[in-house]
XYZ file of C-alpha atoms in Angstrom:
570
model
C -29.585 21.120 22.259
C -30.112 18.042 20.866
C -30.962 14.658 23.361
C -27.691 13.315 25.178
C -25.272 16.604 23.721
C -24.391 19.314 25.710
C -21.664 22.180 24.337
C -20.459 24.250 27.936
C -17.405 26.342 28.476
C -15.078 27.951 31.241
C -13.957 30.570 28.848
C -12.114 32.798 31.652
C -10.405 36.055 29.727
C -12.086 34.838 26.243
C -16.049 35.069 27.508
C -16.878 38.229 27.108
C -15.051 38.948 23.612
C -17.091 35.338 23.093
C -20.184 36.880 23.382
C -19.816 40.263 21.467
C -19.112 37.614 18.360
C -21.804 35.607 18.610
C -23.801 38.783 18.934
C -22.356 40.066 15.511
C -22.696 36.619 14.053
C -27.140 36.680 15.243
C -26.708 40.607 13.423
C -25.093 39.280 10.268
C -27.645 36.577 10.058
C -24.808 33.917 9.795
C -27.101 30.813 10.542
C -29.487 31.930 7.787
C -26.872 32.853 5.721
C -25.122 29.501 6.058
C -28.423 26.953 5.612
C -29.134 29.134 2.746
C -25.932 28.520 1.147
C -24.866 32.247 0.869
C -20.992 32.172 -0.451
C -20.165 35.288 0.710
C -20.466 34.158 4.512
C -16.893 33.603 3.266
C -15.581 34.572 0.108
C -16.935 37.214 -2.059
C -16.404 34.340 -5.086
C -18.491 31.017 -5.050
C -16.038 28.971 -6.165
C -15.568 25.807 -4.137
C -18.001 26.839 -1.964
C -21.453 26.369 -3.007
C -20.829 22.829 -4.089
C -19.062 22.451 -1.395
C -22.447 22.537 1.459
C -24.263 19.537 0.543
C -23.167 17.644 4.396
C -25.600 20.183 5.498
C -28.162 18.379 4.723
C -26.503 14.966 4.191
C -28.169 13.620 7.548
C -31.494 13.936 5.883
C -30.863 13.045 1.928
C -28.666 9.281 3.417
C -32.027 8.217 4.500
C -33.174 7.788 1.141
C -30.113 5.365 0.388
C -29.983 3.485 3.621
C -32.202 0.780 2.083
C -29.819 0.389 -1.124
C -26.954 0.333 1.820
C -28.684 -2.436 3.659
C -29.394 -4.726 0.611
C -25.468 -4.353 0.121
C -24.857 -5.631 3.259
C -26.697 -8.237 2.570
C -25.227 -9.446 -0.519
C -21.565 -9.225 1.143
C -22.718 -11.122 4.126
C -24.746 -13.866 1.978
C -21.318 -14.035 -0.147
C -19.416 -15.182 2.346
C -16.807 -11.917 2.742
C -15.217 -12.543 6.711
C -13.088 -9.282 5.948
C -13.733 -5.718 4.711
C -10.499 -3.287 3.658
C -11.068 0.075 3.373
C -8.224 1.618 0.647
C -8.425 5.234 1.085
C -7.121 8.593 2.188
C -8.050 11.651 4.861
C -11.509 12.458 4.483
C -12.422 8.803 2.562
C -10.820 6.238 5.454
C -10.377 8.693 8.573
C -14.446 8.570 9.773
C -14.886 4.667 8.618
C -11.380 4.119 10.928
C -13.698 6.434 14.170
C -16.726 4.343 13.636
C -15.200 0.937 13.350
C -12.740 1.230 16.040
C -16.088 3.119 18.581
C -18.644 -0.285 17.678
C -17.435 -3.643 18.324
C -18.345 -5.756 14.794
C -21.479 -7.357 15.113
C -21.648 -11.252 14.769
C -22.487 -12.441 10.872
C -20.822 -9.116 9.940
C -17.313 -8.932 8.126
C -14.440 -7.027 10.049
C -13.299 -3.666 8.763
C -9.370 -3.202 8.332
C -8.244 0.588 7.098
C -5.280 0.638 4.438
C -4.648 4.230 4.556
C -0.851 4.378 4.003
C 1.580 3.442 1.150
C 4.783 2.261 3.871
C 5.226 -1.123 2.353
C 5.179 -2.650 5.957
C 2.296 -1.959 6.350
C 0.498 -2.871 3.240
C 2.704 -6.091 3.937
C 0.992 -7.261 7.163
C -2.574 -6.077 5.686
C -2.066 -8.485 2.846
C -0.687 -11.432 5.060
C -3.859 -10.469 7.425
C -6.331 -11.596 4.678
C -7.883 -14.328 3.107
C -8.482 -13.218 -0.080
C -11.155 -15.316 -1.533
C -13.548 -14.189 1.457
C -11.638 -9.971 1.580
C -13.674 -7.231 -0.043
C -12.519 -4.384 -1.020
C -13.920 -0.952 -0.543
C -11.809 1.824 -2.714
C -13.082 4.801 -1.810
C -11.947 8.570 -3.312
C -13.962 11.459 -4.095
C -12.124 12.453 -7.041
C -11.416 9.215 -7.807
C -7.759 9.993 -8.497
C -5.940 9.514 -5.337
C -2.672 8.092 -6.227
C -2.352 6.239 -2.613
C -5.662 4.582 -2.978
C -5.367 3.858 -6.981
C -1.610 2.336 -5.281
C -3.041 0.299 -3.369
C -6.302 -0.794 -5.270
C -3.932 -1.860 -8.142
C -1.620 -4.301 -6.012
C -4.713 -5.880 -4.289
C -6.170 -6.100 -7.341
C -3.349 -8.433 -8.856
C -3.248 -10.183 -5.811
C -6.850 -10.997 -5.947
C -6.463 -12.214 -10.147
C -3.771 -14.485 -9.098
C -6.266 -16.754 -6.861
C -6.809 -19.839 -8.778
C -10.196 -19.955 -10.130
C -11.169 -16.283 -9.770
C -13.254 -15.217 -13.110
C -13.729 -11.663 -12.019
C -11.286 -10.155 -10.060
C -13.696 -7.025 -10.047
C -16.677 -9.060 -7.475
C -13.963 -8.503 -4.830
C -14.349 -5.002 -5.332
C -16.519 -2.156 -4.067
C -15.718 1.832 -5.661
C -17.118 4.867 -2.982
C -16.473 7.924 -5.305
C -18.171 11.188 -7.089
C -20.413 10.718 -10.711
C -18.078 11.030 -13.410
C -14.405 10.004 -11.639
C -11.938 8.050 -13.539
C -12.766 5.352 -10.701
C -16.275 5.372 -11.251
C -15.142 4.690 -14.612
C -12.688 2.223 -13.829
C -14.897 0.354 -11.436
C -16.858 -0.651 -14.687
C -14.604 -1.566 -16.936
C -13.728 -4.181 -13.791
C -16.804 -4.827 -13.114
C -16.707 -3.750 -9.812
C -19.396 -5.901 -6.997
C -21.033 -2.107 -6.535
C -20.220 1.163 -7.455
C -22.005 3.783 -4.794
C -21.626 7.302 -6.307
C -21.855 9.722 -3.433
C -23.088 13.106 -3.886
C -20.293 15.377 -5.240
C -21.562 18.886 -3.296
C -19.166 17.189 -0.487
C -16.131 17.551 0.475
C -14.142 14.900 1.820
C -13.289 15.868 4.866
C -17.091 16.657 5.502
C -18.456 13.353 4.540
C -18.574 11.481 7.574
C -22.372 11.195 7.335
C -22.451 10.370 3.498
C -21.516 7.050 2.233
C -17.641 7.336 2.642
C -18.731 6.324 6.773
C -21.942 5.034 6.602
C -21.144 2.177 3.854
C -18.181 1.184 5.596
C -19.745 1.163 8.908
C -23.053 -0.692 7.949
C -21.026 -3.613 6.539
C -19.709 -4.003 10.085
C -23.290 -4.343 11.656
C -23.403 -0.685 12.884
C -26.778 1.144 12.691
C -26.619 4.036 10.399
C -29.927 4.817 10.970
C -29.374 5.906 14.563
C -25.871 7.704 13.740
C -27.894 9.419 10.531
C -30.606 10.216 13.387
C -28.171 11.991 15.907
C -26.795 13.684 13.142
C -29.922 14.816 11.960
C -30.822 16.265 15.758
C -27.656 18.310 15.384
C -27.991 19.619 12.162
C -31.604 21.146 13.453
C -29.890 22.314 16.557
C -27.686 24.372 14.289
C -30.338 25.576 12.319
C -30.989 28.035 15.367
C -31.536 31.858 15.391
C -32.919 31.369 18.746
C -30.959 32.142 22.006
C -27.659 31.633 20.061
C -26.641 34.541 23.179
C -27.368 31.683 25.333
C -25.602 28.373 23.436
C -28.857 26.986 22.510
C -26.950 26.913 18.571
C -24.163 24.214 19.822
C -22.274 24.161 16.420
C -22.195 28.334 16.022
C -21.328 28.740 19.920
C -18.537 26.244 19.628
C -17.285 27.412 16.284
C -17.473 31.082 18.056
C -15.191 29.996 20.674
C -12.821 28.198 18.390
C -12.354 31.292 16.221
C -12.508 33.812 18.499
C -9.377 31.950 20.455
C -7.606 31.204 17.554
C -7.553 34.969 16.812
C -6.416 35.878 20.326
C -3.480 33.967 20.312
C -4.667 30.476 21.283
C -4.913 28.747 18.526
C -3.645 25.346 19.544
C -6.967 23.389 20.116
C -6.052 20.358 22.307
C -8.779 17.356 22.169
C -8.660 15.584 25.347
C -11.246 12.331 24.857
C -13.314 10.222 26.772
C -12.108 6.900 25.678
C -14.989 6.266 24.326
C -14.338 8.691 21.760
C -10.817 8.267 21.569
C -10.559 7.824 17.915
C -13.129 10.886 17.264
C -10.022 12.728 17.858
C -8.149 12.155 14.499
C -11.098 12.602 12.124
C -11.291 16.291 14.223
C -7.881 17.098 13.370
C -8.100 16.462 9.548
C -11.058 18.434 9.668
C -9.955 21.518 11.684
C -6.345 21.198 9.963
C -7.148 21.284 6.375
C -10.658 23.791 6.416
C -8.684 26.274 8.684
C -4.417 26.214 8.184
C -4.260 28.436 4.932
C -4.071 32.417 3.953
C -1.257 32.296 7.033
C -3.988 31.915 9.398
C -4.809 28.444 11.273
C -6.357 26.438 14.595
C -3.259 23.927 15.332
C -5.355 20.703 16.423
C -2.888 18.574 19.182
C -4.356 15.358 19.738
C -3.528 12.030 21.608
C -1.196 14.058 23.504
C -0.081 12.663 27.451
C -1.184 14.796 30.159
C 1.173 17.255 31.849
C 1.079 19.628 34.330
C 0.188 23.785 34.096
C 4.116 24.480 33.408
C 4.150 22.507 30.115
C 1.364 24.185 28.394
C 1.692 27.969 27.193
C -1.083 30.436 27.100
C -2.023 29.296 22.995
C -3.580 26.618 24.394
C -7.541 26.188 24.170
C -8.558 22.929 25.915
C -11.656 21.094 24.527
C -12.877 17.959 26.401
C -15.456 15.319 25.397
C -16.969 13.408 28.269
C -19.964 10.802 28.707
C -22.401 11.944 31.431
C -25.933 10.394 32.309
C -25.668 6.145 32.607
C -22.361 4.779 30.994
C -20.539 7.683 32.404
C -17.035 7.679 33.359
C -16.658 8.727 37.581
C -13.441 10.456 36.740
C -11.964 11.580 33.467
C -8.272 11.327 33.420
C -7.136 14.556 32.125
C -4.799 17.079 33.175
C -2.499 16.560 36.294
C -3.906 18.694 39.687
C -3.469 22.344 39.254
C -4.590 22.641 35.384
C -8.255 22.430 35.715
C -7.880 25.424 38.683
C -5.935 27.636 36.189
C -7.715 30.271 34.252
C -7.351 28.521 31.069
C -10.325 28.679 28.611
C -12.074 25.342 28.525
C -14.929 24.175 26.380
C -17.121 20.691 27.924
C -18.846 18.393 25.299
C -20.990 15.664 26.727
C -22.524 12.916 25.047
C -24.846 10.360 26.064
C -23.262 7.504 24.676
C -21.048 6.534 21.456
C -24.667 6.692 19.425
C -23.694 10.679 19.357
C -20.865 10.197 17.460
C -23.344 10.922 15.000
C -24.471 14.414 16.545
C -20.234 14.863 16.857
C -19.505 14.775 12.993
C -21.801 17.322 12.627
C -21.144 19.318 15.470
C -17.543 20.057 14.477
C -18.306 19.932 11.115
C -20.698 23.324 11.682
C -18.799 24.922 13.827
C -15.525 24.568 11.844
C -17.269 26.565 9.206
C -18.402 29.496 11.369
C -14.406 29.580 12.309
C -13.613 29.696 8.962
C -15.729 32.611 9.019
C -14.305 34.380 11.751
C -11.057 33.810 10.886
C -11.788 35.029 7.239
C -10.981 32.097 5.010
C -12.175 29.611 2.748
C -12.857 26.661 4.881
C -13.482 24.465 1.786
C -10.394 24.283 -0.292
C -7.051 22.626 0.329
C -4.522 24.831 -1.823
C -1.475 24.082 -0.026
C -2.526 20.021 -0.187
C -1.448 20.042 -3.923
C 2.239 21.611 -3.675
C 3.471 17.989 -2.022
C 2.311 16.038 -4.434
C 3.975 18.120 -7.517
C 7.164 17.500 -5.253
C 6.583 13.879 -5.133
C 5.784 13.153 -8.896
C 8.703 15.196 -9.592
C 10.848 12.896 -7.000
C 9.427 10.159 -9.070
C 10.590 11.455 -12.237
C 13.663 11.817 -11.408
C 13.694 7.896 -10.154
C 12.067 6.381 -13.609
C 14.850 8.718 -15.112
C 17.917 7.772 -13.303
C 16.990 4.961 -11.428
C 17.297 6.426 -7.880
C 15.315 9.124 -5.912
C 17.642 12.351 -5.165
C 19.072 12.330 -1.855
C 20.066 15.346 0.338
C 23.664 14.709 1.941
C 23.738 13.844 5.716
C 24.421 16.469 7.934
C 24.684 14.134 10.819
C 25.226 10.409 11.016
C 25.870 8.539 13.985
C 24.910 4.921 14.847
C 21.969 3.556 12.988
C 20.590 7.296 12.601
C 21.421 10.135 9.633
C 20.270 13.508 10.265
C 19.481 15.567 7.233
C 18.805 19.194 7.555
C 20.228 22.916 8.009
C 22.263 22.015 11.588
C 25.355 22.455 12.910
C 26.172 19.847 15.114
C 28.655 16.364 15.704
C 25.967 14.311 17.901
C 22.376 13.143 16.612
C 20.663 14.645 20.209
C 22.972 17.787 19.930
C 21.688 18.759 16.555
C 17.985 17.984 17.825
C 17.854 19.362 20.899
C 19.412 22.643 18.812
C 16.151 22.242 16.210
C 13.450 22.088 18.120
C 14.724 24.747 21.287
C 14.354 26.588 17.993
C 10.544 26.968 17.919
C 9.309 30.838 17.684
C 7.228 31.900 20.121
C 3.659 30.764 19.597
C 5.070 28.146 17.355
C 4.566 24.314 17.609
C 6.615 20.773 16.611
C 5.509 18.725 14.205
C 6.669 14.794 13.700
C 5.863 13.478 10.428
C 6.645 10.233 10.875
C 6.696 7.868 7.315
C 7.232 4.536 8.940
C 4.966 1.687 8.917
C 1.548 2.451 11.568
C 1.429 0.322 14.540
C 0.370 0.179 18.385
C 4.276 -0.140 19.380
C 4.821 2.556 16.784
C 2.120 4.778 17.907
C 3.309 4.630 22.040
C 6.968 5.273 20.720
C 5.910 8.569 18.937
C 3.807 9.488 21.955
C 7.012 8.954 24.153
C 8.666 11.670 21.596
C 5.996 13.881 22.020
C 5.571 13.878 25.533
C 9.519 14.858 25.506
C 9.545 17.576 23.136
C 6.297 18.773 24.871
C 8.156 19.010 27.827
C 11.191 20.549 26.824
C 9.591 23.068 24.713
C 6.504 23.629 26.134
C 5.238 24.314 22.542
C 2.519 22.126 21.199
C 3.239 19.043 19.255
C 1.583 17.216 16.824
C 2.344 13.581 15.238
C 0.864 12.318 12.318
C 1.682 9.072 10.022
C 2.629 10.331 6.335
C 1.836 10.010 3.824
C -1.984 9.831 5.804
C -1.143 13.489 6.806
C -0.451 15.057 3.832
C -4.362 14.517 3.062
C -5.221 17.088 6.547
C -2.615 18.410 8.353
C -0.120 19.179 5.176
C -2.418 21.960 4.054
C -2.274 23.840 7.834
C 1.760 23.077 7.905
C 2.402 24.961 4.504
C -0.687 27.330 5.071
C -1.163 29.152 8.446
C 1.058 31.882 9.939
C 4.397 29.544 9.330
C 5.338 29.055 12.842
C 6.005 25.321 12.838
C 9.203 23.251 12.808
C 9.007 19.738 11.414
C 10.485 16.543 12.771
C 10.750 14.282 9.551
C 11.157 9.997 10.639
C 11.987 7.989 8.093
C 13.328 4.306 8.019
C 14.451 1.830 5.788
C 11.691 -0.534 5.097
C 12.430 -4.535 5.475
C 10.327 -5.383 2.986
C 8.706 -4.080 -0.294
C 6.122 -4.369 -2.522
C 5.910 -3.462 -6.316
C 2.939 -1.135 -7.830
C 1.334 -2.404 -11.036
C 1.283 -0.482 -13.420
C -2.499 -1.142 -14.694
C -4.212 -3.524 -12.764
C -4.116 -7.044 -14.126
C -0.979 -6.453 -15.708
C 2.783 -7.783 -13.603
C 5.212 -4.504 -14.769
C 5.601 -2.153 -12.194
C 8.042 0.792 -12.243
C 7.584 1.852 -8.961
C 7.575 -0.024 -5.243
C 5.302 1.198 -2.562
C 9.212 1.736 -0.785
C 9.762 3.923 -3.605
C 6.525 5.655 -3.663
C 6.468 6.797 0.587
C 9.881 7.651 -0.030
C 9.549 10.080 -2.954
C 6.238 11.151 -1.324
C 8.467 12.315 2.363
C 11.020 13.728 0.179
C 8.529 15.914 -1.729
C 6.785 17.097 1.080
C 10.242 18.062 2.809
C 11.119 20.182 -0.418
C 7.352 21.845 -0.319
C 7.652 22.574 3.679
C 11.298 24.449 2.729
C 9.864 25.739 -0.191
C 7.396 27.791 1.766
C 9.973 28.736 4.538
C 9.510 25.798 6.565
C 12.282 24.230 8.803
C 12.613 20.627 8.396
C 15.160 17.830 10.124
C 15.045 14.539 9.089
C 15.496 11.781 10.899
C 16.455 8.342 9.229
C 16.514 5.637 10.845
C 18.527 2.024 9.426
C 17.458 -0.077 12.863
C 14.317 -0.522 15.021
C 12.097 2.578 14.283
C 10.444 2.592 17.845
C 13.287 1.359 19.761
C 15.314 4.634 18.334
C 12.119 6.887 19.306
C 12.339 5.928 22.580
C 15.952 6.419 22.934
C 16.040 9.388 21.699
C 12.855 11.035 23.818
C 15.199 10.140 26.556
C 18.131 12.163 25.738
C 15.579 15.407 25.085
């Protein structure tokens, strides 16, 4: 394995079906098959597949444009930016957010702030967070389409023409995106500061190690060259047909495990992190969410998630830890209370050196989520369920530059500051939730989808709701910030085996912001209020569209405060 990585396991009942895959995978010649971009590892058909495996061999090909990264970083720092935003979604903002919250920035180097939401709040406090004349911009979208992004480059944009004196808006801007894309496109007819055109056999969600994370991260003072190094190391670890029996293949042994327990019944991966790698966690759960959750198959990721003891977790659980060992290591890893660890749980151990191998990690996961994908027999590549929510949103939309107002579902419950929306029978808020989620099938799992404005008081409230429904349940739960979701875990909601329930949180913004229309010009028909709003109400309509139950929870007072109140009463 490669220097400071080591992939172990406890796999208890799961071992020895473990090892009569990975010998089928050495007979089918899977590695080969894989480096030499055979489709039919997968799919019989091509399509979105063989232009879909260039991060295989992204660690190597970034060398060649680390020097036209560095002179970049050069230019911003010698221009006198104190600030870097990333605007983006998923797979464009979600590996930029790991790498910039693991390295501290280095002094001379801008800061790195990640827009990756539309709640008005939130774009709010960004804006009041910068000085523009010394912000830059980074809008980064593969297809170069992404309404949230396009959202949000078009407000800053008029924010940025408004400072007096500013001749071109456009030097404040930087476009990450695929040759050809309407913002590659767009980015010159602004005159964009740079335009980096990333190679487009890469999916987002796999382009950690492409220039989606390493731009970002270089303008911060991080070394790409080491992280491109690590990753490199792993990638030739993968390339293995040697002792894969024994492990020595870290990404196909790990992706072995994760798709042989998925089809035994535990398919609710739970991350449990070092601290160091903390953050690692969410760019593993887009990744395993949207490549896996689709043909009514999935692996549930449950991340972030407090500890508990062995009565709280059912037998769909497969726990996978990430520790530091060697100097810099943690004595004692808080992770399960006593009695878990004795159990005969399956367990898989990932050690790293230090945070340098979040470089190996991307590609780690990113290998063996593929060989999953092959186990499980789907097309790790595509995202078809991704698109239905965003049909339901521009049709929202519609109806509001029709009418002048979104549709609204009647309240089935309202009581206080809260409305309850939803197929319940009940008089009392906690009645008719405690009713929903006691619901949950067998081998099912909770999901919050919380469209309120991202914060660290926001983000301990929803882990105090988790922790309760956890508890009560003993189902897995997941949380995720919408409309950031919809770009990873939406696809395994509306695509795996359909045994979720969804928690919707909505609130009513203080505060809102309008959309231009083009940027430079003042009309705007829409508000970013309106916009997260027609995009939770869309997604609700896909989720019951595909047999889905859904509550939603609106909340007219303190988002967090209510959270909180409510975990208690569960």
């Amino acid at each position: 394995m490669p220097d400071g990585i080591h992939v172990t396991g406890r796999l208890g009942t799961l071992a020895e079906v473990v090892q009569a895959v990975l010998a089928r995978l050495q007979k089918d010649n899977i590695v080969e098959r894989i480096w030499s971009r055979d489709h039919t590892v997968w799919k019989p058909e091509p399509t979105e597949i063989t232009n879909r495996l260039g991060w295989l061999e992204a660690p190597g090909r970034m060398k060649e444009r680390v020097p036209e990264i560095l002179a970049f970083v050069q230019e911003v720092r010698d221009s006198g930016f104190a600030k870097v935003v990333l605007l983006g979604m998923g797979g464009s903002s979600l590996a930029p957010e790991v790498l910039s919250c693991m390295f501290s920035p280095q002094p001379g180097f801008p800061t790195l702030t990640v827009l990756d939401t539309t709640h008005p709040e939130a774009v709010s406090r960004v804006r009041a967070s910068c000085n523009l004349s010394k912000t830059l911009f980074l809008v980064a979208t593969k297809s170069g389409g992404t309404v949230e992004t396009l959202s949000l480059f078009k407000y800053f944009y008029n924010q940025v023409s408004a400072l007096k004196g500013t001749l071109n808006p456009g030097a404040f801007f930087c476009a990450i995106t695929d040759p050809g894309s309407g913002l590659e496109a767009l980015g010159r007819t602004l005159r964009f500061r740079k335009i980096f055109l990333n190679d487009a056999d890469v999916g987002g969600r796999y382009s950690a190690l492409t220039l989606f994370g390493l731009v970002p991260a270089a303008l911060v003072g991080i070394d790409v060259k080491i992280l491109l190094q690590k990753g490199e190391a792993m990638a030739e670890a993968c390339r293995r047909q040697d002792g894969i029996l024994t492990g020595r293949n870290p990404g196909l042994w790990l992706g072995a495990v994760l798709g042989t327990a998925a089809s035994q019944g535990q398919d609710k991966l739970t991350l449990v992190m070092d601290p160091t790698f903390a953050y690692l966690a969410d760019w593993v759960e887009q990744l395993i969410a949207e490549s896996t959750g689709k043909e009514g198959k999935g692996i549930v990721p449950v991340v972030h998630e407090p500890p508990g003891g062995p009565e709280v977790y059912g037998p769909d659980r497969l726990f996978v830890r990430t520790l530091l060992h060697g100097d810099g290591a943690s004595a004692v890893l808080p992770v399960f209370e006593d009695g878990l660890e004795e159990s005969a749980r399956a367990e898989v151990h990932i050690r790293a050196r230090d945070a340098w191998d979040v470089g190996a990690m991307f590609f780690l996961w990113e290998f063996a989520t593929v060989v999953a994908g092959h186990l499980l027999g789907i097309h790790p590549f595509d995202q078809p369920d991704v698109e239905s929510a965003k049909v339901q949103a521009k049709k929202m939309l519609a109806a509001y530059l029709t009418t002048g107002s979104l549709p609204q579902p009647p309240w089935a419950v309202r009581q206080g500051s809260v409305a309850l929306i939803g197929d319940v029978a009940a008089s009392t808020v906690e009645e008719a939730l405690t009713a929903f989620v006691d619901a949950v099938p067998p081998g099912g799992y909770i999901g919050v989808h919380a469209y309120v404005a991202p914060s660290s008081t926001m983000d301990e409230a929803l882990q105090v709701l988790q922790e309760a429904l956890r508890n009560r349940t003993k189902k897995a739960v997941t949380v995720g910030y919408g409309p950031r979701f919809l770009h990873s875990t939406g696809q395994l909601h509306k695509g795996d085996a359909g045994k979720g329930v969804f928690l919707q949180v909505t609130d009513e913004p203080k505060t809102d912001l309008p959309i231009p229309d083009e940027p430079g010009r003042e009309h705007s028909g829409v508000t970013f209020g309106t916009l997260v709003a027609a995009q939770a109400l869309g997604d609700r309509e896909a989720l019951l569209t595909a047999g889905r139950p859904v509550l939603r929870l609106h909340i007219l007072g303190d988002a967090a405060e209510t959270l909180r109140a409510i975990a208690q009463h569960l």
